[in-house]
Coordinates of C-alpha atoms in Angstrom, one line a residue:
Chain A
M1 CA 197.6 9.4 270.7
K2 CA 200.3 7.9 272.9
L3 CA 202.4 10.8 272.0
L4 CA 199.6 13.2 273.0
G5 CA 199.5 11.6 276.4
M6 CA 203.2 12.1 276.8
M7 CA 203.1 15.7 275.6
L8 CA 200.1 17.0 277.6
P9 CA 201.7 17.0 281.1
L10 CA 204.8 18.6 279.7
L11 CA 202.7 21.4 278.0
V12 CA 200.7 22.0 281.2
S13 CA 203.7 22.3 283.4
L14 CA 205.4 24.6 280.9
S15 CA 202.4 26.9 280.9
L16 CA 202.3 26.9 284.7
L17 CA 205.9 27.8 284.9
S18 CA 205.6 30.8 282.6
G19 CA 202.5 31.9 284.5
C20 CA 204.2 32.8 287.7
G21 CA 207.3 34.8 288.3
E22 CA 206.2 38.3 287.3
K23 CA 209.3 40.3 286.9
E24 CA 210.0 44.0 287.2
K25 CA 208.3 45.5 284.1
V26 CA 210.2 48.7 283.6
I27 CA 213.8 49.0 284.3
V28 CA 215.8 52.2 283.9
Y29 CA 219.5 52.1 284.1
G30 CA 222.0 54.9 284.1
S31 CA 221.5 58.5 285.4
P32 CA 218.5 58.3 287.7
E33 CA 217.4 61.9 287.2
N34 CA 214.2 61.3 285.2
E35 CA 213.7 57.6 286.0
K36 CA 210.1 58.1 287.3
E37 CA 209.2 60.2 284.3
V38 CA 210.4 57.7 281.7
E39 CA 208.6 55.0 283.6
A40 CA 205.4 56.9 283.5
V41 CA 205.7 57.6 279.8
L42 CA 206.1 53.9 279.0
K43 CA 203.3 52.8 281.3
E44 CA 200.9 55.0 279.4
E45 CA 201.3 52.6 276.4
D46 CA 199.3 49.5 277.1
Y47 CA 201.0 47.5 274.3
V48 CA 204.3 47.6 276.0
D49 CA 205.1 44.4 278.0
K50 CA 208.6 44.9 279.4
T51 CA 211.1 47.7 279.0
T52 CA 214.7 48.4 279.8
V53 CA 216.0 51.9 279.4
I54 CA 219.6 52.8 279.4
Q55 CA 220.6 56.4 279.9
Y56 CA 224.1 57.9 279.4
D57 CA 225.4 61.3 278.7
N58 CA 222.7 62.9 276.6
S59 CA 221.4 59.7 275.0
M60 CA 218.8 57.2 275.8
L61 CA 218.3 53.6 274.6
V62 CA 214.7 52.4 275.0
A63 CA 214.4 48.6 274.5
V64 CA 210.8 47.5 274.7
Q65 CA 209.1 44.1 274.3
I66 CA 205.6 44.3 272.9
K67 CA 202.7 42.2 274.0
P68 CA 202.1 39.1 271.8
W69 CA 199.0 40.1 269.8
D70 CA 200.3 43.6 269.3
K71 CA 203.5 42.2 267.8
W72 CA 201.8 42.2 264.4
K73 CA 202.1 46.0 264.4
K74 CA 205.6 45.9 265.9
A75 CA 207.2 48.2 263.3
K76 CA 204.4 50.8 263.6
L77 CA 204.4 50.8 267.4
E78 CA 208.2 51.2 267.5
K79 CA 207.9 54.3 265.3
K80 CA 205.0 55.6 267.4
L81 CA 207.1 55.3 270.6
Q82 CA 210.1 56.8 268.9
K83 CA 208.1 59.8 268.0
K84 CA 206.7 60.1 271.4
F85 CA 210.1 60.1 273.0
D86 CA 211.5 62.5 270.5
E87 CA 208.7 65.0 271.3
K88 CA 209.1 64.5 275.0
Y89 CA 212.9 64.9 275.1
P90 CA 213.8 67.0 272.0
S91 CA 217.2 67.7 273.4
K92 CA 218.1 64.1 273.9
D93 CA 219.2 61.4 271.4
V94 CA 216.6 58.7 271.9
F95 CA 216.7 55.3 270.3
V96 CA 213.7 53.1 270.6
S97 CA 213.8 49.4 269.6
A98 CA 211.3 46.6 270.0
D99 CA 213.8 44.0 268.9
Y100 CA 214.5 41.1 271.3
K101 CA 218.2 41.3 270.6
I102 CA 218.4 44.9 271.7
F103 CA 216.3 44.1 274.8
Y104 CA 218.5 41.2 275.7
E105 CA 221.7 43.2 275.3
A106 CA 220.3 46.1 277.3
N107 CA 219.5 43.8 280.1
K108 CA 223.0 42.4 279.9
I109 CA 224.4 45.8 280.1
K110 CA 222.4 46.5 283.2
R111 CA 223.3 43.1 284.8
E112 CA 227.0 43.5 284.1
Q113 CA 227.1 47.1 285.2
V114 CA 229.1 48.0 282.1
E115 CA 231.3 51.0 282.5
D116 CA 230.7 54.3 280.7
N117 CA 233.5 54.2 278.2
K118 CA 232.6 50.7 277.0
L119 CA 228.9 51.5 277.1
K120 CA 229.2 54.0 274.3
D121 CA 230.8 51.5 272.0
K122 CA 228.4 48.9 272.9
I123 CA 225.3 51.0 272.3
K124 CA 226.8 52.3 269.0
K125 CA 227.1 48.7 267.9
L126 CA 223.6 47.8 268.9
K127 CA 222.2 50.7 267.0
K128 CA 224.0 49.6 263.9
L129 CA 222.7 46.1 264.4
A130 CA 219.2 47.2 264.8
K131 CA 219.3 49.0 261.5
E132 CA 220.6 46.0 259.6
E133 CA 218.3 44.5 257.2
T134 CA 217.9 41.0 255.9
Chain B
M1 CA 187.1 -16.7 226.0
V2 CA 188.6 -19.2 228.4
I3 CA 191.7 -21.0 227.1
V4 CA 191.8 -24.7 227.9
F5 CA 195.2 -26.2 227.6
Q6 CA 194.8 -29.8 226.2
S7 CA 198.5 -30.6 226.8
K8 CA 198.4 -29.3 230.4
P9 CA 201.8 -27.6 230.6
S10 CA 203.5 -28.0 233.9
L11 CA 204.7 -25.4 236.3
I12 CA 208.0 -27.2 236.9
A13 CA 209.6 -24.8 239.3
G14 CA 209.4 -21.3 240.7
G15 CA 212.3 -19.0 241.6
V16 CA 211.6 -16.2 244.0
V17 CA 214.0 -13.7 245.4
A18 CA 213.0 -10.7 247.6
G19 CA 214.4 -7.6 249.2
P20 CA 215.3 -6.9 252.8
L21 CA 211.9 -5.5 253.9
E22 CA 210.2 -8.6 252.6
K23 CA 211.8 -10.6 255.4
R24 CA 208.8 -9.3 257.3
S25 CA 206.5 -11.0 254.9
I26 CA 204.6 -14.0 256.2
F27 CA 205.5 -15.7 252.9
S28 CA 209.3 -15.1 253.3
Q29 CA 209.9 -18.7 254.5
Y30 CA 208.8 -19.9 251.0
F31 CA 211.2 -17.5 249.1
D32 CA 214.4 -18.8 247.7
A33 CA 216.4 -15.9 248.9
N34 CA 216.0 -12.6 250.8
Y35 CA 218.7 -10.1 250.2
D36 CA 219.9 -7.5 252.7
D37 CA 220.7 -5.0 250.0
E38 CA 217.8 -3.9 247.9
R39 CA 220.2 -2.9 245.2
W40 CA 221.9 -6.2 245.1
Q41 CA 225.3 -4.5 245.5
M42 CA 224.6 -2.6 242.2
K43 CA 225.0 1.1 241.8
T44 CA 221.4 2.0 241.0
N45 CA 218.0 0.7 242.0
E46 CA 217.3 -0.2 238.4
Q47 CA 220.4 -2.3 238.1
G48 CA 219.5 -4.0 241.3
H49 CA 216.1 -4.7 239.8
R50 CA 217.7 -6.3 236.8
K51 CA 219.9 -8.4 239.0
M52 CA 216.9 -9.6 240.9
V53 CA 215.2 -10.8 237.8
E54 CA 218.3 -12.7 236.7
E55 CA 218.6 -14.4 240.1
A56 CA 215.0 -15.4 240.2
C57 CA 215.5 -17.1 236.8
E58 CA 218.7 -18.8 238.0
F59 CA 216.8 -20.3 241.0
A60 CA 214.0 -21.6 238.8
M61 CA 216.5 -23.2 236.4
K62 CA 218.6 -24.6 239.1
K63 CA 215.7 -26.3 240.9
A64 CA 214.7 -28.0 237.7
G65 CA 218.3 -28.8 236.8
V66 CA 218.2 -27.1 233.4
K67 CA 220.7 -24.8 231.8
K68 CA 220.2 -21.4 230.1
T69 CA 220.7 -23.0 226.8
D70 CA 217.8 -25.4 227.4
I71 CA 215.3 -22.5 227.7
D72 CA 213.4 -21.6 224.6
Y73 CA 211.6 -18.5 225.6
F74 CA 211.7 -15.9 228.3
M75 CA 208.5 -13.9 229.1
G76 CA 208.4 -11.2 231.6
G77 CA 207.9 -7.6 232.6
D78 CA 208.1 -5.1 235.3
L79 CA 206.7 -1.6 236.1
V80 CA 209.7 0.6 235.3
N81 CA 209.6 2.8 232.2
Q82 CA 209.9 0.7 229.0
M83 CA 210.5 -2.3 231.3
T84 CA 214.3 -1.8 231.1
P85 CA 215.2 -4.0 234.1
T86 CA 213.5 -7.1 232.5
N87 CA 214.8 -6.1 229.0
F88 CA 218.3 -5.8 230.3
A89 CA 218.0 -9.1 232.2
A90 CA 217.0 -10.7 228.9
R91 CA 220.2 -9.3 227.4
D92 CA 222.2 -11.1 230.0
L93 CA 220.1 -14.3 229.9
D94 CA 220.5 -14.5 226.2
I95 CA 217.2 -16.3 225.6
P96 CA 214.5 -15.3 222.9
F97 CA 212.4 -12.8 224.8
I98 CA 209.1 -11.0 224.7
G99 CA 208.5 -8.2 227.2
L100 CA 204.9 -8.1 228.4
F101 CA 203.2 -5.3 230.3
S102 CA 199.9 -5.8 232.2
A103 CA 201.1 -3.8 235.2
C104 CA 200.9 -6.1 238.3
A105 CA 199.0 -8.7 236.3
T106 CA 202.2 -9.4 234.2
S107 CA 203.0 -12.4 236.5
I108 CA 200.1 -14.3 235.1
S109 CA 199.9 -12.8 231.5
S110 CA 203.5 -14.0 231.0
I111 CA 202.7 -17.5 232.3
I112 CA 199.7 -17.6 229.9
V113 CA 201.9 -16.7 226.9
A114 CA 204.5 -19.2 228.0
S115 CA 201.8 -21.9 228.4
L116 CA 200.5 -21.2 224.9
L117 CA 204.0 -21.5 223.4
T118 CA 204.3 -24.8 225.2
E119 CA 200.9 -25.9 224.1
V120 CA 201.6 -25.3 220.4
G121 CA 204.9 -27.2 220.8
A122 CA 207.2 -24.2 220.2
S123 CA 208.7 -24.4 223.6
N124 CA 210.2 -27.2 225.8
F125 CA 211.1 -24.9 228.6
A126 CA 210.1 -21.3 229.1
L127 CA 210.7 -18.8 231.8
A128 CA 207.8 -16.6 232.7
G129 CA 207.1 -14.2 235.6
A130 CA 207.4 -10.6 236.7
S131 CA 209.1 -8.4 239.2
S132 CA 209.0 -5.1 241.0
Q133 CA 211.5 -3.1 243.0
H134 CA 210.0 -0.7 245.6
N135 CA 212.4 2.2 245.1
A136 CA 212.4 2.0 241.3
V137 CA 208.6 1.7 241.1
E138 CA 207.8 4.4 243.7
R139 CA 209.9 7.0 241.9
Q140 CA 208.2 6.0 238.6
F141 CA 204.6 6.3 239.9
R142 CA 204.7 8.5 243.0
Y143 CA 207.2 10.6 244.9
P144 CA 210.9 10.3 245.8
I145 CA 211.4 7.6 248.4
N146 CA 212.4 10.0 251.2
Y147 CA 209.7 12.5 250.5
G148 CA 207.6 12.8 253.7
S149 CA 204.1 12.7 252.3
Q150 CA 201.3 11.1 254.4
K151 CA 199.9 8.0 252.7
P152 CA 196.3 7.2 253.4
Q153 CA 195.1 3.9 254.9
T154 CA 194.0 2.8 251.5
A155 CA 197.6 3.0 250.1
Q156 CA 199.6 -0.1 249.3
W157 CA 203.3 -0.9 249.5
T158 CA 205.1 -1.9 246.4
V159 CA 207.0 -5.1 247.0
T160 CA 210.7 -5.7 246.1
A161 CA 210.6 -9.2 244.7
A162 CA 210.9 -11.2 241.5
G163 CA 209.2 -14.4 240.8
Y164 CA 209.9 -16.5 237.7
A165 CA 208.4 -19.9 236.8
L166 CA 209.8 -22.6 234.6
I167 CA 207.0 -23.8 232.3
G168 CA 207.5 -27.1 230.5
K169 CA 205.6 -30.0 228.9
H170 CA 203.2 -31.9 231.1
H171 CA 204.6 -34.0 233.8
E172 CA 202.6 -35.7 236.5
E173 CA 204.7 -34.7 239.5
Y174 CA 204.3 -30.9 238.9
P175 CA 201.3 -28.7 239.1
S176 CA 199.7 -28.4 235.7
I177 CA 198.1 -25.4 234.0
E178 CA 194.6 -26.5 232.9
A179 CA 193.0 -23.3 231.8
A180 CA 193.4 -19.5 231.6
T181 CA 191.3 -16.5 231.2
V182 CA 192.6 -13.3 229.7
G183 CA 190.9 -10.4 231.4
K184 CA 189.4 -7.3 229.8
S185 CA 190.5 -3.8 230.7
V186 CA 187.8 -2.8 233.2
D187 CA 187.2 0.8 234.4
Y188 CA 184.7 1.5 237.2
G189 CA 185.6 5.2 237.4
M190 CA 188.1 4.9 240.3
D191 CA 190.7 7.6 240.1
D192 CA 192.7 7.5 243.3
P193 CA 196.2 6.1 242.8
F194 CA 196.4 5.6 246.6
H195 CA 193.4 3.3 246.5
M196 CA 194.4 0.8 243.8
G197 CA 192.5 -2.1 245.5
A198 CA 189.2 -0.4 244.8
A199 CA 190.2 0.2 241.1
M200 CA 191.3 -3.4 240.6
A201 CA 188.6 -5.3 242.4
P202 CA 186.0 -5.1 239.6
A203 CA 188.5 -6.5 237.1
A204 CA 189.3 -9.4 239.4
F205 CA 185.5 -10.0 239.9
Q206 CA 184.8 -10.0 236.1
T207 CA 187.7 -12.3 235.4
I208 CA 186.9 -14.8 238.1
Q209 CA 183.2 -14.8 237.2
S210 CA 183.8 -15.3 233.6
H211 CA 186.3 -18.1 234.2
L212 CA 184.0 -19.9 236.6
A213 CA 181.0 -19.5 234.2
Q214 CA 182.8 -20.8 231.2
R215 CA 184.4 -23.7 233.0
N216 CA 181.1 -24.6 234.6
Q217 CA 182.6 -24.3 238.1
K218 CA 181.6 -22.8 241.4
I219 CA 183.8 -21.2 243.9
Y220 CA 183.8 -24.4 246.1
H221 CA 185.4 -26.4 243.3
Y222 CA 188.6 -24.5 244.3
D223 CA 190.8 -25.0 247.3
L224 CA 192.1 -21.5 246.8
I225 CA 191.3 -18.5 244.6
L226 CA 194.2 -16.2 245.1
T227 CA 194.2 -12.7 243.8
G228 CA 197.4 -10.7 243.3
D229 CA 197.5 -7.4 245.1
L230 CA 194.0 -6.1 245.9
G231 CA 195.1 -5.4 249.5
Q232 CA 192.8 -5.7 252.5
L233 CA 190.3 -3.1 251.2
G234 CA 190.3 -4.5 247.7
L235 CA 189.7 -8.0 248.9
K236 CA 186.8 -6.7 251.0
L237 CA 185.4 -5.0 247.9
L238 CA 185.8 -8.1 245.8
K239 CA 184.0 -10.2 248.4
G240 CA 181.3 -7.5 248.6
M241 CA 180.8 -7.8 244.8
F242 CA 180.4 -11.5 245.1
V243 CA 177.9 -11.1 247.9
E244 CA 175.9 -8.6 245.9
S245 CA 175.8 -11.0 243.0
G246 CA 174.0 -13.5 245.2
I247 CA 176.8 -15.7 246.6
K248 CA 176.7 -16.4 250.3
S249 CA 179.7 -15.0 252.2
E250 CA 180.4 -18.4 253.8
E251 CA 181.1 -19.8 250.3
L252 CA 183.8 -17.2 249.8
T253 CA 186.4 -18.8 252.1
P254 CA 188.7 -20.0 249.2
L255 CA 189.0 -16.3 248.2
R256 CA 192.2 -14.8 249.5
D257 CA 194.5 -12.0 248.4
A258 CA 198.3 -12.2 248.3
G259 CA 198.7 -8.5 248.8
A260 CA 196.4 -8.4 251.8
E261 CA 198.3 -11.2 253.5
F262 CA 201.9 -10.4 252.4
Y263 CA 203.0 -8.2 255.3
G264 CA 200.7 -9.8 257.9
Q265 CA 198.9 -7.3 260.0
D266 CA 201.7 -4.7 260.0
E267 CA 200.1 -1.3 259.9
T268 CA 203.2 0.3 258.4
F269 CA 202.1 -1.1 255.0
Q270 CA 198.5 0.2 255.2
S271 CA 196.2 -1.8 253.0
G272 CA 198.9 -4.4 252.1
A273 CA 201.4 -5.1 249.4
S274 CA 201.2 -4.4 245.7
G275 CA 203.4 -4.6 242.7
A276 CA 204.1 -7.1 240.0
G277 CA 206.6 -8.8 242.3
C278 CA 203.9 -9.4 245.0
S279 CA 201.7 -11.8 243.0
A280 CA 204.7 -13.4 241.3
A281 CA 206.5 -14.0 244.5
V282 CA 203.5 -15.5 246.4
F283 CA 202.1 -17.5 243.4
L284 CA 205.5 -19.0 242.5
S285 CA 206.7 -19.9 246.0
Y286 CA 203.9 -20.4 248.5
V287 CA 201.3 -21.7 246.1
I288 CA 203.5 -24.0 244.1
Q289 CA 205.1 -25.5 247.2
Q290 CA 201.8 -26.0 248.9
M291 CA 200.4 -27.7 245.8
R292 CA 203.3 -30.0 245.6
A293 CA 202.9 -30.8 249.3
G294 CA 199.3 -31.6 248.6
T295 CA 197.6 -28.8 250.5
F296 CA 195.8 -27.5 247.4
K297 CA 194.5 -29.6 244.6
R298 CA 192.9 -26.9 242.4
V299 CA 193.9 -23.3 242.5
L300 CA 192.8 -20.2 240.6
L301 CA 195.5 -17.6 240.4
V302 CA 194.2 -14.1 239.5
A303 CA 196.8 -11.4 239.1
T304 CA 195.4 -7.9 239.0
G305 CA 196.9 -4.9 237.4
A306 CA 196.2 -1.2 237.5
L307 CA 197.0 0.2 234.0
L308 CA 197.8 3.8 235.0
S309 CA 200.7 6.0 234.6
P310 CA 201.6 9.3 236.5
L311 CA 200.7 11.1 233.3
T312 CA 197.2 9.8 233.0
F313 CA 196.6 10.4 236.7
Q314 CA 197.7 14.0 236.4
Q315 CA 195.6 14.5 233.3
G316 CA 192.6 13.4 235.4
E317 CA 191.9 10.1 233.8
T318 CA 190.3 7.2 235.7
I319 CA 192.2 4.0 236.3
P320 CA 191.5 1.1 234.0
C321 CA 192.4 -2.3 235.4
T322 CA 192.9 -5.8 234.3
A323 CA 193.0 -9.3 235.8
H324 CA 194.4 -12.5 234.2
A325 CA 193.7 -15.9 235.7
I326 CA 195.2 -19.4 235.4
E327 CA 193.7 -22.5 236.8
I328 CA 196.3 -24.9 238.2
T329 CA 195.7 -28.5 239.3
M330 CA 197.7 -31.1 241.1
K331 CA 197.0 -34.8 241.0
Chain C
M1 CA 177.3 -4.8 238.9
E2 CA 176.8 -1.2 237.7
K3 CA 179.4 1.5 238.2
E4 CA 177.2 3.6 240.5
Q5 CA 176.4 0.5 242.6
Y6 CA 180.1 -0.3 242.9
Q7 CA 181.0 3.3 243.8
Q8 CA 178.4 3.0 246.6
L9 CA 180.0 -0.2 247.8
E10 CA 183.4 1.4 247.6
Q11 CA 182.2 4.3 249.7
N12 CA 180.9 2.0 252.4
V13 CA 184.0 -0.2 252.6
T14 CA 186.7 2.5 252.4
P15 CA 187.4 3.9 255.9
K16 CA 187.1 7.6 256.3
P17 CA 190.3 9.4 256.9
P18 CA 190.6 10.2 260.7
Y19 CA 190.5 13.9 260.2
F20 CA 190.4 14.9 263.9
K21 CA 193.3 12.7 264.7
N22 CA 195.3 13.9 261.7
V23 CA 194.7 17.5 262.6
A24 CA 195.8 16.9 266.2
K25 CA 199.0 15.1 265.1
A26 CA 199.8 17.8 262.6
F27 CA 199.2 20.5 265.2
L28 CA 201.5 18.8 267.7
V29 CA 204.4 17.9 265.4
G30 CA 204.1 21.2 263.4
G31 CA 204.1 23.0 266.8
L32 CA 207.1 21.0 267.9
I33 CA 209.1 21.8 264.7
C34 CA 208.2 25.5 265.1
T35 CA 209.3 25.5 268.8
I36 CA 212.6 24.0 267.8
G37 CA 212.8 26.8 265.1
Q38 CA 212.1 29.4 267.7
A39 CA 214.8 28.0 269.9
V40 CA 217.3 28.0 267.1
S41 CA 216.3 31.6 266.3
L42 CA 216.8 32.6 270.0
F43 CA 220.2 30.8 269.9
Y44 CA 221.3 33.0 267.0
I45 CA 220.0 36.2 268.7
I46 CA 221.7 35.5 272.0
F47 CA 225.0 34.0 271.0
F48 CA 225.5 35.9 267.7
D49 CA 225.0 39.4 266.4
F50 CA 221.6 38.7 264.9
T51 CA 218.5 40.7 265.6
E52 CA 214.9 39.4 265.4
A53 CA 214.8 40.7 261.9
T54 CA 218.1 39.1 260.7
A55 CA 218.0 35.8 262.6
G56 CA 215.5 34.4 260.1
N57 CA 218.0 33.5 257.5
P58 CA 220.4 31.4 259.6
T59 CA 217.4 29.9 261.4
V60 CA 215.9 28.7 258.1
A61 CA 219.2 27.4 256.9
T62 CA 219.7 25.5 260.2
M63 CA 216.2 24.0 260.0
V64 CA 216.7 22.9 256.4
F65 CA 220.0 21.4 257.6
F66 CA 218.1 19.4 260.2
A67 CA 215.6 18.3 257.6
M68 CA 218.5 17.2 255.4
I69 CA 220.0 15.0 258.1
L70 CA 216.6 13.4 258.9
T71 CA 215.8 12.9 255.2
G72 CA 219.2 11.3 254.6
F73 CA 218.7 8.8 257.4
G74 CA 215.2 8.0 256.1
L75 CA 213.5 9.4 259.2
Y76 CA 211.7 12.3 257.7
K77 CA 209.3 10.1 255.7
K78 CA 208.3 8.4 258.9
I79 CA 207.7 11.7 260.6
G80 CA 205.7 12.7 257.5
Q81 CA 203.6 9.6 257.6
F82 CA 202.7 10.4 261.3
A83 CA 202.3 14.2 261.1
G84 CA 201.0 14.9 257.6
A85 CA 200.8 18.6 257.1
G86 CA 202.5 19.1 260.4
S87 CA 205.9 18.2 258.9
A88 CA 205.1 19.3 255.3
V89 CA 204.1 23.0 256.0
P90 CA 207.2 24.2 258.0
V91 CA 210.3 25.0 256.0
T92 CA 211.7 21.6 256.9
G93 CA 209.0 20.1 254.6
F94 CA 210.3 22.3 251.8
G95 CA 213.8 21.1 252.6
N96 CA 212.7 17.5 252.6
A97 CA 211.0 18.0 249.2
V98 CA 214.2 19.4 247.7
I99 CA 216.6 17.0 249.4
S100 CA 214.6 13.8 248.7
A101 CA 214.5 14.7 245.0
A102 CA 218.3 15.3 245.0
I103 CA 219.0 11.9 246.7
E104 CA 216.5 10.2 244.3
H105 CA 218.0 11.5 241.2
R106 CA 221.7 11.2 242.2
S107 CA 221.9 8.1 240.0
E108 CA 221.3 10.1 236.8
G109 CA 224.3 12.4 237.4
L110 CA 224.8 15.8 238.9
V111 CA 223.6 18.0 236.1
L112 CA 220.7 16.2 234.5
G113 CA 219.8 14.2 237.6
V114 CA 220.2 16.3 240.7
G115 CA 220.2 19.7 238.9
G116 CA 217.3 18.9 236.6
N117 CA 215.1 17.3 239.3
L118 CA 216.0 19.3 242.5
F119 CA 212.9 21.4 242.3
K120 CA 210.6 18.7 240.9
L121 CA 208.4 18.8 243.9
A122 CA 209.4 22.2 245.5
G123 CA 209.3 24.1 242.2
S124 CA 205.6 24.8 242.3
V125 CA 206.0 26.0 245.9
V126 CA 208.6 28.5 244.8
L127 CA 206.6 29.6 241.8
F128 CA 203.3 30.1 243.5
G129 CA 205.0 31.6 246.6
V130 CA 206.5 34.3 244.5
V131 CA 203.3 34.8 242.5
S132 CA 201.1 35.1 245.5
A133 CA 203.6 37.4 247.2
F134 CA 203.5 39.6 244.2
F135 CA 199.7 39.8 244.3
V136 CA 199.5 40.4 248.0
A137 CA 202.0 43.3 247.6
L138 CA 200.0 44.6 244.7
I139 CA 196.8 44.7 246.7
K140 CA 198.4 46.3 249.6
F141 CA 200.0 48.9 247.3
I142 CA 196.6 49.7 245.8
L143 CA 195.0 50.0 249.3
V144 CA 197.7 52.3 250.5
T145 CA 197.5 54.4 247.4
I146 CA 193.7 54.9 247.8
G147 CA 194.3 55.6 251.4
V148 CA 192.5 52.7 253.1
V149 CA 195.5 51.5 255.1
S150 CA 199.0 52.7 255.6
W151 CA 202.2 50.8 255.2

C-alpha cells in the first residue's frame, strides 16, 4: 500500500500531462497542390487519430495513427484506407501504413526537411520495412 | 503406548549449526555456529547439507569430550530424497547407522530410538537428531529457489539447520529422558502443502493428549510443552483444539511452538519456520541450555512431521501427519 | 475432535487471502512491467529499423534478459512474493520460470540437469499455449468459412 501511495501522484500527473498539448492532427508535407483534399479525406474517417502525409513526384506516403480502441482492427482499417486512397487517386502510387515506425519516420522527414533525392531512397526503405514480417 | 525409560538416559550434549538466514532467528544465540555460506563451501546444496550434519555431530561430541570411536550408534534423517545427506554423513562419520524418516518429526523419533538402544544397554553413546537445508528441501517439495511464486500467509519457511544430540547413560547433571510417546499417522483431510501447520496440529494434539493421559499428568505439570514446527497458525489451531476439548486457555501457557517463534515476528517468513532442522535446532540448543540453567524442570518436546511428497500432493492425496514426543526432566 | 469439527476450526483460524490487495498489487506491478516493455519496444522502433510488427521479438528477448538478471540476483522471487500474478503473467514470469529451473539444476550437469529440467515449470505453459492457439485458430477458420466473420 505504501507503494500505491507513491505511485498515485505520479500516475495522476502523467495523465494530466498527456491530456493537454493537442497537436496538429493532420500534416501534409511535400507538394501542396491537394493538401486540403487529402486532409478532408482523412478527416472523414473517425478512427484516425493523427496523420502525416508525404507527397513527392507521383507518390504519396500516408502514415496514420489509429485511435486506441480501434487499434484492434488496425490491419483491416489500414486496408480500408488504402482502398479509399487508391480509388480517389488512381493515377498516384499511394502507400498507407498505420505502423508507428512509419509515422515516426514520416514526421522525421518533415521535421528535417529531407531533400528530394534522399527522400525517394528513404521512402523506399520504409515501404520495405513495413512489409517485413515477424 | 507411552514408553517409560527406567534407566533415564541422559541428553548429554546438543550440537546445533545453522545457515546464514538463521542468524535472524531469536534462538541463534543458543546455536553453536552460524555459517555465512549455506553450502558450507561445498559445490552443491546437498553436499553442504551433509557437511552441516557432520559439523553438528562434531559439536555434540566435542562438548561431551568424546571421540568418534566412542559412539556406538548414529540415528538421524533429513527431508531430501532417500535421505542422502544424512546417509553420506554417516559414511564419513563411520558409526553404525540407521536412517529414520518421520519428516520433520525425525528429530524426536531418532532420539527415541537412541534412548531405547541406551535403555537396553546396547549403546553407551549415541548420536541422534535431524537436519534440513532450505534450498535442498524446497527443490524437493516445491519450486526452484528463484521461482517467483507468491506464497500465502499460511506458508512456512524451511530452516537451514542441523541439530544432533549425544545420548548416553543416566547422569545427574544432564537432562534425562523419562518417557516417550510414538505418534500415530493422523490425517484430518488437510491437503494444502502451503498450510502444513493445519495438517500437523491434530497429530500434535493426539500425541500430547495421549502422553498426558497415560502419564497421568496435566499440562501444568510441565514448564514447557514445545512443538516442533506448527507455525503461528498451527499453534493457534493446536490451542483451539485443547480449548474445544475443555481445557481453559489460561492453562495453555506452557504450550509453545519452535517454528512460530523461530524467526520472531518477521513477516518475510509468513507463518514461521518449518523443517526437520527447526525442531532439532531449537530442542537441542535452547531447551537443553535452559534446562541446564534451571529455567525448565520438566519439558515435553513434540516434533511434528507432515508425511507428504510432491507426488502424493499432485495425485490429490491429503496430508497424513505424525508427532513424536519425549519427556525430559532436570533435577 | 471430529474431522468436520476440525475443518470448521481451521476455517475460522486461517486468515482469508487479501484478494483486493493482491489484485491491486498485481495490477500495479504487472502494469509497471508492461510499461517498461512498451518503452523497450518504442526504443527498438525509434532507434533501430523495427516496425510495430517486428519490434515484438527483440522486446521479448530484452524483457527475458531483464528477468534473467533479476532472477540471478535473487530479486525476482521477492517481486513475485509482492506482486503475485503481476510478475508471473508477463513474459518476464515465463523467463523467470525457465531461468530459475536452469540455475536450480546446474548442479546435475548441463545435459541432464539444465537441459532436462529447463522447461520443468514452463513446459506446460508452452504446451497449452500452442494447443489453445491451435483451437482458437481452428474456431476462427470455421467462422470465416461459414461466413460469420472475415479474417
